[in-house]
Amino acid sequence: MLNQYRLHKLSLAIGLGLVAGSANVSAAQLDQSEIEEVVAVGTRLQGSAAAVVEERKNQAFVADILGAEQLSRTGDGDAASALRRVTGLTLVDGKFIYVRGLGERYSSARLNGANIPSPDLTRNVVPLDIFPASIIESMAVQKSYSPDMPAAFGGGNIDIRTKSIPSEFTAGFSAGIAKDTSADKGFTYKSNDSDIPQILNEAIVKYRGNFSVSNIIDRDNLVDTDSATRSEQAIAINNQLLKSIPRDYTLKNESLDPSWDIKAHLGNSFNEPWLDGTVGFLVSGEYDKEWDASNRRSAVIAQNISEDCATTLDTAEDVSTSCFNTVKDSKVTTENERYNATLNLGYKLDTHSVSFMSLFLRDIEDETEIATSQSPAGSSVFTIANTNQANRTHEFILEERTLTVNQLLGQHTFLDYWGIGADWQYTRSKATTDIPTSTDFRFRDNYDDAGNYVNSQITGDDNRAIFSYIDMEDRVNSYGGNLTLPLSFSAVEVELKGGFDVSDRARIYNTSSFAMNNGTGLSLVVANDPLLASSYLTDEFIDGQRMLLDFNEPSAPDADDYLAGQKIEAGYGSFDIIYDNLIRVSGGVRYEEFKQTSIGTSSLIFTADDLNNFYSADKIAAGSILEDDFFTALSLTYLGSENYQVRLGYGETVVRPDLREVVPVSYFDPRTDIRTFGRSGLQSSPIKNYDLRYEYYGETGDSFSVAAFYKDIEKPIETVLRVGDEDYSATFVNGETAEVYGVEAEWLKDLTFLTEGLFTSGNITLSDSEASIDPAFAGNLTNPTKRMTGHSKYVVNLQLNYDSMDGQHSSSLVYNVSGERILAAGIAGRDDAYEQPFNSLDLVYTWYPDFNSNVKFRIKNLLDEQQEVTQSDIIVRSKEIGTSFDISYSYSF
């Protein structure tokens, strides 16, 4: 029944995708002169795709290019969403790109050729959803290694190229509105974006991180002879610390506003009279606000599950089986606000140009999660069906991410000196992440025999409410330059190239956590309405009960903060030789020196012994990586004719541990929803890359390519699960070896034999992988030999496109899916956790009423699929996505 429903939706979508274009064909055919007049613009989108293919054709190494028109065609709003259309690329969590089925650690991103920092708390790689499509001119995805690329090259390198100075006046604006079927109603609250109260910072120092009653008495020298009075005074001091924290988290279950966005740009170029050069500028800005609400379910399966366990997790009755240790149902509401602003200034004189770009991106995400969890009878959790009780949590997270980039770029051609070309860049950038609100309330709900909610209470123990404050700052200074010397002989064209690349990086991560404990030892009813449960901590309640605050920081030598520094210095030399327009040989060598140190630290550093605990020579050495090596690359291309070419490539690269992975600090991974622990001693993974590719280019703009690739990886870094009774955690290990191999095909094909203006494009990647982990390091890993974490066996992107011959209409039906991938390796007999395929089908229609404006309509997730994770063929996680509808209007002057 479900398959029939999806097939019906697919048929409807195809019809919608074609009807807008075909409606204008017959009218256009009535007037042959009109057809001749608009042919140039009627296929402008197909022509832009062909132009991008032409750029790829001229690359010395295997690369895929995505242009601004293609971004517009699919309606993708950011870099991450757009890149999933590229051959072999998969979008994960809406932020990270997997290249050829490999995890995000195997891809890297640059901005106009410069390294930039990441505002992501848990990864070095930049979450690409932070880059709006409106600032992007094109994106290049290089899949075979060349010496001018960073050596940290696994699946590929992504270079985001921002829009540059216009050659003439340009101005425009766009506004849009959207609604998601799953975001009808959600939970909202009055958020707080203030930092940790000053009184708490002072108390941490004054009481050395110990807010206990006895320590307050000692530190404040409370000398009253009556011990009860001393305790009351100390409790009052502790209560003042608790009252300094914002505690009003009253919930409202209300209708959510539609999502909307607005953007504008203005630019021009002028001739300056002194040197007869050109001065130009471009300014742009964008704001969008988005609401999302989804139902989610997560479960921890039992260690020894029976064969008759349910293969789905659809009803509460499943909880009574022996399949699960615990099951949690959540309603997650997210409000996301994004700002961006860019300023471009440029000057061009003859064959020399210098430009400056300043970029500001800000992303604010406010998330509320209301969850109830239960488990089979006899468990430490509870179940409504057996004990009339369940655990409840209310979690509130406000995360503010900011990226600022200031970049100076130069390009020069010296015609009087053999045509030597030079380009350089100097970039200073900073990424910050602040979480002023990270609050977790924990309750126990009571139900009557009919399963109706009665009240919520807090139990008489610790950690009934946890308040955390997190901030991270990541800075990168990146600079480099290249020299190019073209040489021409009778039958040989030669280009010699050399350059350097330097990147300095520093990261500071701090977190402070405070726990509210129920010092009465009694269970206390706090609400008769679940929406009011997380607002019970009023001043009156605190004064009337023994509610005590504790600084929830690990004791030395454990750490939950870290400092990290990284420096990469590189130089390279390369060549590109074309013989008789028949054979092209390109290659070279890169030398790279890599230094990285990560040190776990804590707010509880007060004495010299504390310093030695955290900054001992052994700990610094354990968290440091010092490497230098040569990395070679070679590409051989046979230029058969104007219509086809064959490429053969080889490259030696490396993948290194993230800054945080080499520190024994625990953190909550927002992508996997799993608490993750770093591990000292992780090593880099050398990679040998092999590529073979055939490319065909037709005279009408059609193109086709097929490629094979193989990667031999030493000491791959793998994520492994730890499983508790009620939740998961994860850590990292180095495997022994791994390999990835596969084939991929891509095409652009005109379908005018069906109807004018119809064409298709797409790509398919089929691959496999295997990672082997030494049993001595695998612990109780269930499968020491397995597929690599994050790898998908297939990636499919399909597009059916239509451009009406009168130039007024275009439409695209866009499909994307990737095979299941291991989210984390299982242990203790539990199978690996697999993220299941998500069939994404979108429809985009654009109407061009005149040359200056367009109206775009888009439907996302037409099949209304949800994201799922399975373990032992049982769904252990599910997330509702919903179908969204949006419409926008753009006008250019």
Tab-separated table of N, CA, C and O in Angstrom, residues 288-361:
chain	number	residue	atom	x	y	z
A	288	ASP	N	16.661	35.084	6.542
A	288	ASP	CA	15.564	34.124	6.449
A	288	ASP	C	15.275	33.526	7.810
A	288	ASP	O	16.157	33.414	8.672
A	289	LYS	N	14.031	33.192	7.994
A	289	LYS	CA	13.554	32.602	9.249
A	289	LYS	C	12.744	31.367	8.917
A	289	LYS	O	11.878	31.401	8.037
A	290	GLU	N	13.045	30.290	9.616
A	290	GLU	CA	12.437	29.007	9.286
A	290	GLU	C	11.985	28.305	10.557
A	290	GLU	O	12.701	28.271	11.565
A	291	TRP	N	10.790	27.746	10.517
A	291	TRP	CA	10.263	26.931	11.616
A	291	TRP	C	10.195	25.475	11.160
A	291	TRP	O	9.868	25.180	10.015
A	292	ASP	N	10.490	24.585	12.089
A	292	ASP	CA	10.390	23.159	11.800
A	292	ASP	C	9.923	22.442	13.057
A	292	ASP	O	10.340	22.791	14.176
A	293	ALA	N	9.065	21.481	12.893
A	293	ALA	CA	8.611	20.650	14.014
A	293	ALA	C	8.540	19.216	13.527
A	293	ALA	O	8.043	18.949	12.428
A	294	SER	N	9.051	18.292	14.313
A	294	SER	CA	9.067	16.897	13.871
A	294	SER	C	8.894	15.966	15.060
A	294	SER	O	9.315	16.270	16.183
A	295	ASN	N	8.264	14.838	14.779
A	295	ASN	CA	8.170	13.763	15.764
A	295	ASN	C	9.348	12.817	15.572
A	295	ASN	O	9.684	12.465	14.442
A	296	ARG	N	9.949	12.428	16.669
A	296	ARG	CA	11.110	11.546	16.597
A	296	ARG	C	10.948	10.409	17.602
A	296	ARG	O	10.305	10.557	18.637
A	297	ARG	N	11.552	9.295	17.271
A	297	ARG	CA	11.555	8.148	18.193
A	297	ARG	C	12.942	7.538	18.163
A	297	ARG	O	13.558	7.391	17.116
A	298	SER	N	13.454	7.217	19.350
A	298	SER	CA	14.759	6.553	19.447
A	298	SER	C	14.663	5.449	20.482
A	298	SER	O	13.868	5.527	21.426
A	299	ALA	N	15.477	4.424	20.269
A	299	ALA	CA	15.427	3.269	21.159
A	299	ALA	C	16.810	2.650	21.276
A	299	ALA	O	17.646	2.779	20.375
A	300	VAL	N	17.047	1.999	22.400
A	300	VAL	CA	18.244	1.183	22.597
A	300	VAL	C	17.793	-0.266	22.646
A	300	VAL	O	16.989	-0.646	23.507
A	301	ILE	N	18.268	-1.076	21.695
A	301	ILE	CA	17.831	-2.461	21.648
A	301	ILE	C	18.532	-3.263	22.734
A	301	ILE	O	19.615	-2.924	23.193
A	302	ALA	N	17.873	-4.323	23.148
A	302	ALA	CA	18.457	-5.215	24.144
A	302	ALA	C	19.659	-5.935	23.550
A	302	ALA	O	19.779	-6.094	22.333
A	303	GLN	N	20.556	-6.381	24.436
A	303	GLN	CA	21.793	-6.990	23.951
A	303	GLN	C	21.521	-8.323	23.262
A	303	GLN	O	22.091	-8.620	22.219
A	304	ASN	N	20.655	-9.121	23.822
A	304	ASN	CA	20.356	-10.435	23.237
A	304	ASN	C	18.899	-10.447	22.785
A	304	ASN	O	18.015	-10.942	23.480
A	305	ILE	N	18.651	-9.881	21.632
A	305	ILE	CA	17.277	-9.783	21.151
A	305	ILE	C	16.845	-11.114	20.565
A	305	ILE	O	17.645	-11.887	20.059
A	306	SER	N	15.551	-11.364	20.635
A	306	SER	CA	15.009	-12.604	20.101
A	306	SER	C	14.698	-12.442	18.626
A	306	SER	O	14.549	-11.336	18.116
A	307	GLU	N	14.595	-13.555	17.928
A	307	GLU	CA	14.362	-13.508	16.492
A	307	GLU	C	12.980	-12.972	16.148
A	307	GLU	O	12.760	-12.493	15.041
A	308	ASP	N	12.032	-13.052	17.096
A	308	ASP	CA	10.678	-12.595	16.796
A	308	ASP	C	10.447	-11.146	17.195
A	308	ASP	O	9.315	-10.699	17.283
A	309	CYS	N	11.525	-10.396	17.444
A	309	CYS	CA	11.366	-8.975	17.766
A	309	CYS	C	10.713	-8.241	16.596
A	309	CYS	O	10.963	-8.568	15.431
A	310	ALA	N	9.946	-7.244	16.899
A	310	ALA	CA	9.270	-6.469	15.859
A	310	ALA	C	10.297	-5.778	14.974
A	310	ALA	O	11.310	-5.284	15.448
A	311	THR	N	9.999	-5.753	13.690
A	311	THR	CA	10.915	-5.065	12.764
A	311	THR	C	10.579	-3.590	12.636
A	311	THR	O	11.261	-2.850	11.958
A	312	THR	N	9.504	-3.166	13.273
A	312	THR	CA	9.160	-1.741	13.304
A	312	THR	C	8.943	-1.320	14.738
A	312	THR	O	8.836	-2.148	15.643
A	313	LEU	N	8.878	-0.037	14.924
A	313	LEU	CA	8.718	0.526	16.255
A	313	LEU	C	7.614	1.564	16.177
A	313	LEU	O	7.825	2.747	16.330
A	314	ASP	N	6.395	1.084	15.902
A	314	ASP	CA	5.319	1.999	15.580
A	314	ASP	C	4.377	2.277	16.741
A	314	ASP	O	3.687	3.287	16.757
A	315	THR	N	4.293	1.390	17.713
A	315	THR	CA	3.302	1.552	18.768
A	315	THR	C	3.943	1.400	20.128
A	315	THR	O	5.019	0.825	20.282
A	316	ALA	N	3.264	1.928	21.124
A	316	ALA	CA	3.776	1.843	22.490
A	316	ALA	C	3.832	0.401	22.969
A	316	ALA	O	4.609	0.074	23.864
A	317	GLU	N	3.005	-0.489	22.376
A	317	GLU	CA	3.025	-1.884	22.815
A	317	GLU	C	4.372	-2.540	22.554
A	317	GLU	O	4.747	-3.507	23.209
A	318	ASP	N	5.127	-2.007	21.556
A	318	ASP	CA	6.440	-2.575	21.273
A	318	ASP	C	7.350	-2.486	22.483
A	318	ASP	O	8.277	-3.278	22.638
A	319	VAL	N	7.119	-1.507	23.355
A	319	VAL	CA	7.983	-1.300	24.504
A	319	VAL	C	7.910	-2.485	25.458
A	319	VAL	O	8.858	-2.782	26.177
A	320	SER	N	6.779	-3.186	25.479
A	320	SER	CA	6.622	-4.288	26.419
A	320	SER	C	7.354	-5.545	25.974
A	320	SER	O	7.388	-6.524	26.702
A	321	THR	N	7.922	-5.532	24.782
A	321	THR	CA	8.663	-6.695	24.324
A	321	THR	C	10.057	-6.684	24.932
A	321	THR	O	10.482	-5.739	25.583
A	322	SER	N	10.799	-7.749	24.657
A	322	SER	CA	12.172	-7.848	25.153
A	322	SER	C	13.171	-7.299	24.151
A	322	SER	O	14.363	-7.543	24.255
A	323	CYS	N	12.685	-6.565	23.156
A	323	CYS	CA	13.572	-6.067	22.109
A	323	CYS	C	14.390	-4.870	22.550
A	323	CYS	O	15.463	-4.627	22.012
A	324	PHE	N	13.870	-4.085	23.503
A	324	PHE	CA	14.470	-2.792	23.795
A	324	PHE	C	14.771	-2.629	25.271
A	324	PHE	O	14.069	-3.152	26.140
A	325	ASN	N	15.833	-1.893	25.544
A	325	ASN	CA	16.102	-1.451	26.907
A	325	ASN	C	15.295	-0.208	27.244
A	325	ASN	O	14.846	-0.033	28.370
A	326	THR	N	15.153	0.678	26.267
A	326	THR	CA	14.368	1.890	26.475
A	326	THR	C	13.914	2.443	25.135
A	326	THR	O	14.547	2.208	24.101
A	327	VAL	N	12.794	3.155	25.157
A	327	VAL	CA	12.243	3.797	23.973
A	327	VAL	C	11.866	5.228	24.348
A	327	VAL	O	11.248	5.459	25.380
A	328	LYS	N	12.271	6.182	23.498
A	328	LYS	CA	11.996	7.594	23.780
A	328	LYS	C	11.250	8.215	22.604
A	328	LYS	O	11.677	8.103	21.461
A	329	ASP	N	10.125	8.880	22.913
A	329	ASP	CA	9.362	9.618	21.927
A	329	ASP	C	9.547	11.107	22.162
A	329	ASP	O	9.412	11.582	23.302
A	330	SER	N	9.833	11.853	21.076
A	330	SER	CA	10.128	13.279	21.221
A	330	SER	C	9.332	14.088	20.210
A	330	SER	O	9.036	13.628	19.105
A	331	LYS	N	9.016	15.305	20.613
A	331	LYS	CA	8.508	16.322	19.706
A	331	LYS	C	9.533	17.444	19.707
A	331	LYS	O	9.786	18.067	20.742
A	332	VAL	N	10.163	17.689	18.575
A	332	VAL	CA	11.243	18.666	18.473
A	332	VAL	C	10.774	19.841	17.626
A	332	VAL	O	10.316	19.658	16.490
A	333	THR	N	10.877	21.025	18.187
A	333	THR	CA	10.511	22.254	17.485
A	333	THR	C	11.759	23.112	17.335
A	333	THR	O	12.475	23.340	18.307
A	334	THR	N	12.010	23.592	16.122
A	334	THR	CA	13.226	24.355	15.850
A	334	THR	C	12.878	25.660	15.139
A	334	THR	O	12.149	25.658	14.144
A	335	GLU	N	13.397	26.748	15.671
A	335	GLU	CA	13.327	28.050	15.011
A	335	GLU	C	14.734	28.414	14.555
A	335	GLU	O	15.667	28.425	15.358
A	336	ASN	N	14.879	28.685	13.256
A	336	ASN	CA	16.202	28.976	12.710
A	336	ASN	C	16.181	30.333	12.017
A	336	ASN	O	15.358	30.577	11.139
A	337	GLU	N	17.106	31.200	12.430
A	337	GLU	CA	17.265	32.512	11.812
A	337	GLU	C	18.655	32.614	11.210
A	337	GLU	O	19.638	32.223	11.844
A	338	ARG	N	18.733	33.153	9.993
A	338	ARG	CA	20.024	33.292	9.325
A	338	ARG	C	20.157	34.694	8.746
A	338	ARG	O	19.232	35.220	8.130
A	339	TYR	N	21.349	35.263	8.962
A	339	TYR	CA	21.692	36.553	8.378
A	339	TYR	C	22.971	36.361	7.567
A	339	TYR	O	23.843	35.588	7.945
A	340	ASN	N	23.105	37.081	6.489
A	340	ASN	CA	24.401	37.142	5.823
A	340	ASN	C	24.536	38.476	5.119
A	340	ASN	O	23.548	39.074	4.671
A	341	ALA	N	25.760	38.952	5.040
A	341	ALA	CA	26.059	40.201	4.350
A	341	ALA	C	27.438	40.076	3.717
A	341	ALA	O	28.354	39.503	4.324
A	342	THR	N	27.592	40.578	2.502
A	342	THR	CA	28.882	40.546	1.824
A	342	THR	C	29.187	41.918	1.232
A	342	THR	O	28.281	42.646	0.806
A	343	LEU	N	30.460	42.216	1.199
A	343	LEU	CA	30.961	43.421	0.558
A	343	LEU	C	32.143	43.038	-0.308
A	343	LEU	O	33.107	42.434	0.186
A	344	ASN	N	32.080	43.372	-1.572
A	344	ASN	CA	33.176	43.121	-2.510
A	344	ASN	C	33.634	44.447	-3.109
A	344	ASN	O	32.812	45.229	-3.598
A	345	LEU	N	34.934	44.688	-3.073
A	345	LEU	CA	35.542	45.851	-3.708
A	345	LEU	C	36.648	45.355	-4.628
A	345	LEU	O	37.379	44.422	-4.270
A	346	GLY	N	36.777	45.956	-5.801
A	346	GLY	CA	37.793	45.475	-6.719
A	346	GLY	C	38.349	46.571	-7.598
A	346	GLY	O	37.713	47.602	-7.843
A	347	TYR	N	39.561	46.322	-8.056
A	347	TYR	CA	40.222	47.247	-8.983
A	347	TYR	C	40.945	46.424	-10.038
A	347	TYR	O	41.642	45.444	-9.717
A	348	LYS	N	40.772	46.820	-11.303
A	348	LYS	CA	41.405	46.104	-12.408
A	348	LYS	C	42.092	47.104	-13.326
A	348	LYS	O	41.505	48.117	-13.720
A	349	LEU	N	43.347	46.792	-13.665
A	349	LEU	CA	44.131	47.616	-14.581
A	349	LEU	C	44.852	46.691	-15.545
A	349	LEU	O	45.709	45.894	-15.128
A	350	ASP	N	44.483	46.749	-16.790
A	350	ASP	CA	45.065	45.888	-17.815
A	350	ASP	C	44.920	44.422	-17.404
A	350	ASP	O	43.816	43.937	-17.261
A	351	THR	N	46.047	43.750	-17.181
A	351	THR	CA	46.013	42.326	-16.852
A	351	THR	C	46.237	42.081	-15.363
A	351	THR	O	46.659	40.999	-14.962
A	352	HIS	N	45.949	43.091	-14.557
A	352	HIS	CA	46.145	42.964	-13.108
A	352	HIS	C	44.842	43.323	-12.392
A	352	HIS	O	44.149	44.264	-12.788
A	353	SER	N	44.535	42.577	-11.357
A	353	SER	CA	43.337	42.873	-10.580
A	353	SER	C	43.582	42.536	-9.113
A	353	SER	O	44.302	41.586	-8.784
A	354	VAL	N	42.990	43.344	-8.252
A	354	VAL	CA	43.036	43.135	-6.812
A	354	VAL	C	41.619	43.312	-6.288
A	354	VAL	O	40.909	44.248	-6.692
A	355	SER	N	41.197	42.433	-5.424
A	355	SER	CA	39.845	42.535	-4.870
A	355	SER	C	39.857	42.229	-3.387
A	355	SER	O	40.739	41.522	-2.880
A	356	PHE	N	38.861	42.771	-2.708
A	356	PHE	CA	38.683	42.545	-1.270
A	356	PHE	C	37.262	42.071	-1.035
A	356	PHE	O	36.304	42.620	-1.594
A	357	MET	N	37.114	41.022	-0.220
A	357	MET	CA	35.800	40.511	0.131
A	357	MET	C	35.669	40.422	1.639
A	357	MET	O	36.565	39.922	2.329
A	358	SER	N	34.559	40.925	2.148
A	358	SER	CA	34.233	40.776	3.565
A	358	SER	C	32.897	40.055	3.653
A	358	SER	O	31.914	40.474	3.039
A	359	LEU	N	32.884	38.969	4.397
A	359	LEU	CA	31.703	38.111	4.477
A	359	LEU	C	31.303	37.922	5.936
A	359	LEU	O	32.154	37.649	6.789
A	360	PHE	N	30.026	38.084	6.215
A	360	PHE	CA	29.489	37.868	7.561
A	360	PHE	C	28.303	36.919	7.455
A	360	PHE	O	27.339	37.189	6.733
A	361	LEU	N	28.374	35.804	8.171
A	361	LEU	CA	27.293	34.822	8.203
A	361	LEU	C	26.919	34.544	9.653
A	361	LEU	O	27.797	34.329	10.499
